[in-house]
Amino acid sequence: RVIKEEIEKSITEALISLGIETGEFVVEHPTDLKMGDYSTNVGIKTGKAKEIFNHLAVKPPSGVERIELAGPGFINFHLSKEFFKNSLKEIIDNEKDFGKSEHAKGFKVLMEYTSPNLFKPLHIGNLVGNITGESLARIFESSGAEVRRINYPSDIGLTVAKAVWGLKKTQNDPEDIKALGDAYRSGNESYENDPAAKEEIEQINRALYENSDPELTALKDKGIRTSLRHLDSICERFGTRFDKVFFESQSAPIGQEIVKNHIGEVFEVSEGATVFHGGHTRVFLNSQGLPTYEAKELGLFKLKIEEFPDFNMSITVTGTEQKDFFKIVFEAIKKVFPNETKGKILKHIANSFLRLSTGKMSSRKGNTISGEDLVEEVKTRVKGDEQVAIGAIKYMILRQTIGHDIIFDFEKSVSTEGDSGVYLQYAYARTNSLLKKADIKPDPKGERENTHEIEKLLYRFPEIVERAGKEYAPNYITTYLTELSSAFNNFYAHEQVIGDSSESSYRLAIVKAFNIVIKNGLTILGISTPESM
């Protein structure tokens, strides 16, 4: 990143010296490494490419060995051998801290993710949200931000009432998570198709909100305990620990009261319900006076403010189908809490749908695969290794741009040929083996004749991480690590790393630097790094 800033500074100085005015110009990596290590479009922007090139060529930026004029006005910069030697030394010296920065130091982020409906196995959609949210939390932390992880499970409302009704009808065991899921599906199907059942479920819903029926409350509480044990177990397997868990049963009465207190000011009563008119009208209290998900979000915001009053940004990771929901809810929150939201960013990140060959999955209809089911299916393909299976799942999710559908291909997820978590983990394990076998130390100051392709990628890691944070895009890191691993495998295939060559110590330094970067990158993504495979 420092060398990029040096190049940008030299270009700006050249423009001032030549009296050339321009708007924004970019300095970026060319797609083809043969075109240099950095390239700028300033010549195209100004129409003065030759003049700018001539000025820069007289005194190239520090670390630049050669500058060339290419195409319709691009100026390309080739970095020096000394720069790459120094970058290897920087990676090895900093080791686990390489890739970290402080550009977000002092910034406090609330990251809310996973947040499932209880009373059923963790749905794959919640698992996608968990993996996405955890990776973003780690990316922000690597940039110096202080992150608080929040889970917000649904433990009250119509979903719970359907499950409790189902438990009463099926007599399923409330301490069995799969039995809870079956009870929920039974309740949901009856609610949609049987008017009498629908009325019964709505009565149960009221009773649970009012805590007026000890038997129903006891059944609900048992289901919640089972659900939370299940949730804690799978979150632990996926490497997530939350700093705070808020429940809908906490936010519901607070949100209900907030809405009531702002009728006429922010909300209005329409056909018996209490609504908010934003981009479109949404119900905050239903005709029975019970809080909807919208009202509960108001209560949740109040809980967040009380627990973490000095946060700068609150991010909520949920399904893409909730985009409109959060657009309106954030608008309502800002009207109800004008002072508390001043200077704070409220952001919704819409995570992707995961699809198998059968299409989108729904726990309402029963044609679903749970988080555990997915793990077990992938485990069968990697000889029962859970670390590798979970890494494979995380990679398949994080390789995709957030918000775009994911087609989960079981065979591709465990491929050792590239574009998979297994491929990256295997490359890391291979370098561990090489470093253990070597009888000399890696030396970035050692002899070497040519600059290798992998050297032209290794130093970029910190700027990749920074970009991933700025654009909420973990896929930049997965793409980079895959390209880096491919370059390493090419290097390893063509260069004798362990031997009596005069370049052996330098080649081993490349192996060590790659080992560090791949480990740091996988760790930021939340993917484990087995020492051997």
PDB file of N, CA, C and O in Angstrom, residues 65-104:
ATOM      1  N   GLU A  65      11.458   0.269 -10.690  1.00  0.00           N
ATOM      2  CA  GLU A  65      12.647   0.020 -11.500  1.00  0.00           C
ATOM      3  C   GLU A  65      12.498   0.553 -12.922  1.00  0.00           C
ATOM      4  O   GLU A  65      13.447   1.057 -13.520  1.00  0.00           O
ATOM      5  N   ARG A  66      11.281   0.461 -13.452  1.00  0.00           N
ATOM      6  CA  ARG A  66      11.065   0.827 -14.860  1.00  0.00           C
ATOM      7  C   ARG A  66       9.646   1.322 -15.065  1.00  0.00           C
ATOM      8  O   ARG A  66       8.708   0.818 -14.459  1.00  0.00           O
ATOM      9  N   ILE A  67       9.512   2.344 -15.905  1.00  0.00           N
ATOM     10  CA  ILE A  67       8.190   2.879 -16.268  1.00  0.00           C
ATOM     11  C   ILE A  67       8.045   2.757 -17.784  1.00  0.00           C
ATOM     12  O   ILE A  67       9.007   2.966 -18.522  1.00  0.00           O
ATOM     13  N   GLU A  68       6.846   2.412 -18.250  1.00  0.00           N
ATOM     14  CA  GLU A  68       6.634   2.318 -19.692  1.00  0.00           C
ATOM     15  C   GLU A  68       5.280   2.902 -20.066  1.00  0.00           C
ATOM     16  O   GLU A  68       4.344   2.923 -19.259  1.00  0.00           O
ATOM     17  N   LEU A  69       5.225   3.407 -21.283  1.00  0.00           N
ATOM     18  CA  LEU A  69       3.985   3.940 -21.844  1.00  0.00           C
ATOM     19  C   LEU A  69       3.350   2.847 -22.679  1.00  0.00           C
ATOM     20  O   LEU A  69       4.021   2.236 -23.517  1.00  0.00           O
ATOM     21  N   ALA A  70       2.069   2.549 -22.444  1.00  0.00           N
ATOM     22  CA  ALA A  70       1.437   1.414 -23.129  1.00  0.00           C
ATOM     23  C   ALA A  70       0.046   1.780 -23.619  1.00  0.00           C
ATOM     24  O   ALA A  70      -0.640   2.625 -23.037  1.00  0.00           O
ATOM     25  N   GLY A  71      -0.364   1.103 -24.705  1.00  0.00           N
ATOM     26  CA  GLY A  71      -1.738   1.239 -25.202  1.00  0.00           C
ATOM     27  C   GLY A  71      -2.095   2.669 -25.540  1.00  0.00           C
ATOM     28  O   GLY A  71      -1.262   3.459 -25.998  1.00  0.00           O
ATOM     29  N   PRO A  72      -3.349   3.039 -25.262  1.00  0.00           N
ATOM     30  CA  PRO A  72      -3.840   4.371 -25.657  1.00  0.00           C
ATOM     31  C   PRO A  72      -3.434   5.472 -24.678  1.00  0.00           C
ATOM     32  O   PRO A  72      -3.906   6.587 -24.796  1.00  0.00           O
ATOM     33  N   GLY A  73      -2.572   5.161 -23.730  1.00  0.00           N
ATOM     34  CA  GLY A  73      -2.164   6.200 -22.779  1.00  0.00           C
ATOM     35  C   GLY A  73      -1.994   5.722 -21.355  1.00  0.00           C
ATOM     36  O   GLY A  73      -1.935   6.519 -20.422  1.00  0.00           O
ATOM     37  N   PHE A  74      -1.928   4.415 -21.148  1.00  0.00           N
ATOM     38  CA  PHE A  74      -1.666   3.880 -19.816  1.00  0.00           C
ATOM     39  C   PHE A  74      -0.173   4.006 -19.507  1.00  0.00           C
ATOM     40  O   PHE A  74       0.680   3.830 -20.384  1.00  0.00           O
ATOM     41  N   ILE A  75       0.138   4.305 -18.272  1.00  0.00           N
ATOM     42  CA  ILE A  75       1.525   4.352 -17.812  1.00  0.00           C
ATOM     43  C   ILE A  75       1.705   3.214 -16.811  1.00  0.00           C
ATOM     44  O   ILE A  75       0.986   3.150 -15.804  1.00  0.00           O
ATOM     45  N   ASN A  76       2.625   2.302 -17.115  1.00  0.00           N
ATOM     46  CA  ASN A  76       2.825   1.109 -16.287  1.00  0.00           C
ATOM     47  C   ASN A  76       4.117   1.218 -15.480  1.00  0.00           C
ATOM     48  O   ASN A  76       5.118   1.751 -15.962  1.00  0.00           O
ATOM     49  N   PHE A  77       4.078   0.691 -14.270  1.00  0.00           N
ATOM     50  CA  PHE A  77       5.217   0.757 -13.351  1.00  0.00           C
ATOM     51  C   PHE A  77       5.667  -0.655 -12.997  1.00  0.00           C
ATOM     52  O   PHE A  77       4.857  -1.481 -12.552  1.00  0.00           O
ATOM     53  N   HIS A  78       6.955  -0.928 -13.184  1.00  0.00           N
ATOM     54  CA  HIS A  78       7.537  -2.218 -12.822  1.00  0.00           C
ATOM     55  C   HIS A  78       8.381  -2.018 -11.561  1.00  0.00           C
ATOM     56  O   HIS A  78       9.292  -1.171 -11.553  1.00  0.00           O
ATOM     57  N   LEU A  79       8.085  -2.761 -10.526  1.00  0.00           N
ATOM     58  CA  LEU A  79       8.805  -2.614  -9.251  1.00  0.00           C
ATOM     59  C   LEU A  79      10.167  -3.287  -9.324  1.00  0.00           C
ATOM     60  O   LEU A  79      10.392  -4.219 -10.108  1.00  0.00           O
ATOM     61  N   SER A  80      11.056  -2.848  -8.457  1.00  0.00           N
ATOM     62  CA  SER A  80      12.444  -3.324  -8.491  1.00  0.00           C
ATOM     63  C   SER A  80      12.612  -4.645  -7.750  1.00  0.00           C
ATOM     64  O   SER A  80      11.801  -5.004  -6.886  1.00  0.00           O
ATOM     65  N   LYS A  81      13.713  -5.357  -8.085  1.00  0.00           N
ATOM     66  CA  LYS A  81      14.035  -6.598  -7.376  1.00  0.00           C
ATOM     67  C   LYS A  81      14.220  -6.321  -5.888  1.00  0.00           C
ATOM     68  O   LYS A  81      13.845  -7.134  -5.043  1.00  0.00           O
ATOM     69  N   GLU A  82      14.809  -5.181  -5.595  1.00  0.00           N
ATOM     70  CA  GLU A  82      15.049  -4.822  -4.187  1.00  0.00           C
ATOM     71  C   GLU A  82      13.732  -4.665  -3.437  1.00  0.00           C
ATOM     72  O   GLU A  82      13.622  -5.039  -2.262  1.00  0.00           O
ATOM     73  N   PHE A  83      12.737  -4.097  -4.124  1.00  0.00           N
ATOM     74  CA  PHE A  83      11.417  -3.956  -3.494  1.00  0.00           C
ATOM     75  C   PHE A  83      10.860  -5.321  -3.097  1.00  0.00           C
ATOM     76  O   PHE A  83      10.344  -5.495  -1.982  1.00  0.00           O
ATOM     77  N   PHE A  84      10.946  -6.293  -3.996  1.00  0.00           N
ATOM     78  CA  PHE A  84      10.384  -7.617  -3.703  1.00  0.00           C
ATOM     79  C   PHE A  84      11.159  -8.318  -2.593  1.00  0.00           C
ATOM     80  O   PHE A  84      10.574  -9.013  -1.764  1.00  0.00           O
ATOM     81  N   LYS A  85      12.478  -8.122  -2.565  1.00  0.00           N
ATOM     82  CA  LYS A  85      13.269  -8.680  -1.463  1.00  0.00           C
ATOM     83  C   LYS A  85      12.805  -8.089  -0.127  1.00  0.00           C
ATOM     84  O   LYS A  85      12.596  -8.793   0.854  1.00  0.00           O
ATOM     85  N   ASN A  86      12.653  -6.773  -0.117  1.00  0.00           N
ATOM     86  CA  ASN A  86      12.216  -6.099   1.114  1.00  0.00           C
ATOM     87  C   ASN A  86      10.814  -6.515   1.528  1.00  0.00           C
ATOM     88  O   ASN A  86      10.502  -6.609   2.718  1.00  0.00           O
ATOM     89  N   SER A  87       9.938  -6.754   0.534  1.00  0.00           N
ATOM     90  CA  SER A  87       8.564  -7.152   0.860  1.00  0.00           C
ATOM     91  C   SER A  87       8.539  -8.543   1.493  1.00  0.00           C
ATOM     92  O   SER A  87       7.762  -8.803   2.422  1.00  0.00           O
ATOM     93  N   LEU A  88       9.405  -9.453   1.013  1.00  0.00           N
ATOM     94  CA  LEU A  88       9.499 -10.783   1.640  1.00  0.00           C
ATOM     95  C   LEU A  88       9.956 -10.645   3.088  1.00  0.00           C
ATOM     96  O   LEU A  88       9.424 -11.303   3.986  1.00  0.00           O
ATOM     97  N   LYS A  89      10.951  -9.801   3.302  1.00  0.00           N
ATOM     98  CA  LYS A  89      11.454  -9.587   4.670  1.00  0.00           C
ATOM     99  C   LYS A  89      10.363  -9.019   5.578  1.00  0.00           C
ATOM    100  O   LYS A  89      10.202  -9.437   6.722  1.00  0.00           O
ATOM    101  N   GLU A  90       9.577  -8.084   5.031  1.00  0.00           N
ATOM    102  CA  GLU A  90       8.480  -7.482   5.815  1.00  0.00           C
ATOM    103  C   GLU A  90       7.448  -8.534   6.217  1.00  0.00           C
ATOM    104  O   GLU A  90       6.976  -8.560   7.357  1.00  0.00           O
ATOM    105  N   ILE A  91       7.115  -9.416   5.278  1.00  0.00           N
ATOM    106  CA  ILE A  91       6.139 -10.472   5.574  1.00  0.00           C
ATOM    107  C   ILE A  91       6.661 -11.389   6.665  1.00  0.00           C
ATOM    108  O   ILE A  91       5.964 -11.691   7.644  1.00  0.00           O
ATOM    109  N   ILE A  92       7.908 -11.837   6.522  1.00  0.00           N
ATOM    110  CA  ILE A  92       8.487 -12.780   7.486  1.00  0.00           C
ATOM    111  C   ILE A  92       8.674 -12.126   8.851  1.00  0.00           C
ATOM    112  O   ILE A  92       8.407 -12.737   9.889  1.00  0.00           O
ATOM    113  N   ASP A  93       9.097 -10.874   8.863  1.00  0.00           N
ATOM    114  CA  ASP A  93       9.314 -10.172  10.139  1.00  0.00           C
ATOM    115  C   ASP A  93       8.004  -9.944  10.893  1.00  0.00           C
ATOM    116  O   ASP A  93       7.938 -10.050  12.113  1.00  0.00           O
ATOM    117  N   ASN A  94       6.952  -9.589  10.140  1.00  0.00           N
ATOM    118  CA  ASN A  94       5.665  -9.285  10.784  1.00  0.00           C
ATOM    119  C   ASN A  94       4.835 -10.538  11.060  1.00  0.00           C
ATOM    120  O   ASN A  94       3.968 -10.532  11.923  1.00  0.00           O
ATOM    121  N   GLU A  95       5.035 -11.569  10.294  1.00  0.00           N
ATOM    122  CA  GLU A  95       4.377 -12.862  10.400  1.00  0.00           C
ATOM    123  C   GLU A  95       2.872 -12.731  10.614  1.00  0.00           C
ATOM    124  O   GLU A  95       2.165 -12.275   9.730  1.00  0.00           O
ATOM    125  N   LYS A  96       2.346 -13.084  11.796  1.00  0.00           N
ATOM    126  CA  LYS A  96       0.886 -13.133  11.983  1.00  0.00           C
ATOM    127  C   LYS A  96       0.223 -11.766  11.870  1.00  0.00           C
ATOM    128  O   LYS A  96      -0.990 -11.670  11.682  1.00  0.00           O
ATOM    129  N   ASP A  97       1.018 -10.683  11.980  1.00  0.00           N
ATOM    130  CA  ASP A  97       0.444  -9.335  11.874  1.00  0.00           C
ATOM    131  C   ASP A  97       0.455  -8.800  10.448  1.00  0.00           C
ATOM    132  O   ASP A  97      -0.093  -7.724  10.195  1.00  0.00           O
ATOM    133  N   PHE A  98       1.085  -9.539   9.528  1.00  0.00           N
ATOM    134  CA  PHE A  98       1.110  -9.048   8.147  1.00  0.00           C
ATOM    135  C   PHE A  98      -0.304  -9.111   7.558  1.00  0.00           C
ATOM    136  O   PHE A  98      -0.963 -10.142   7.600  1.00  0.00           O
ATOM    137  N   GLY A  99      -0.749  -7.995   7.032  1.00  0.00           N
ATOM    138  CA  GLY A  99      -2.120  -7.892   6.511  1.00  0.00           C
ATOM    139  C   GLY A  99      -3.000  -7.042   7.400  1.00  0.00           C
ATOM    140  O   GLY A  99      -4.047  -6.559   6.974  1.00  0.00           O
ATOM    141  N   LYS A 100      -2.551  -6.853   8.650  1.00  0.00           N
ATOM    142  CA  LYS A 100      -3.331  -6.010   9.567  1.00  0.00           C
ATOM    143  C   LYS A 100      -2.969  -4.544   9.347  1.00  0.00           C
ATOM    144  O   LYS A 100      -1.883  -4.223   8.864  1.00  0.00           O
ATOM    145  N   SER A 101      -3.892  -3.670   9.702  1.00  0.00           N
ATOM    146  CA  SER A 101      -3.645  -2.232   9.576  1.00  0.00           C
ATOM    147  C   SER A 101      -4.387  -1.511  10.700  1.00  0.00           C
ATOM    148  O   SER A 101      -5.077  -2.135  11.502  1.00  0.00           O
ATOM    149  N   GLU A 102      -4.237  -0.206  10.721  1.00  0.00           N
ATOM    150  CA  GLU A 102      -4.922   0.596  11.745  1.00  0.00           C
ATOM    151  C   GLU A 102      -5.776   1.683  11.115  1.00  0.00           C
ATOM    152  O   GLU A 102      -6.123   2.650  11.771  1.00  0.00           O
ATOM    153  N   HIS A 103      -6.139   1.510   9.834  1.00  0.00           N
ATOM    154  CA  HIS A 103      -6.903   2.582   9.184  1.00  0.00           C
ATOM    155  C   HIS A 103      -8.324   2.704   9.737  1.00  0.00           C
ATOM    156  O   HIS A 103      -8.970   3.716   9.555  1.00  0.00           O
ATOM    157  N   ALA A 104      -8.797   1.650  10.461  1.00  0.00           N
ATOM    158  CA  ALA A 104     -10.121   1.742  11.105  1.00  0.00           C
ATOM    159  C   ALA A 104      -9.985   1.781  12.626  1.00  0.00           C
ATOM    160  O   ALA A 104     -10.953   1.516  13.342  1.00  0.00           O
TER     161      ALA A 104
END
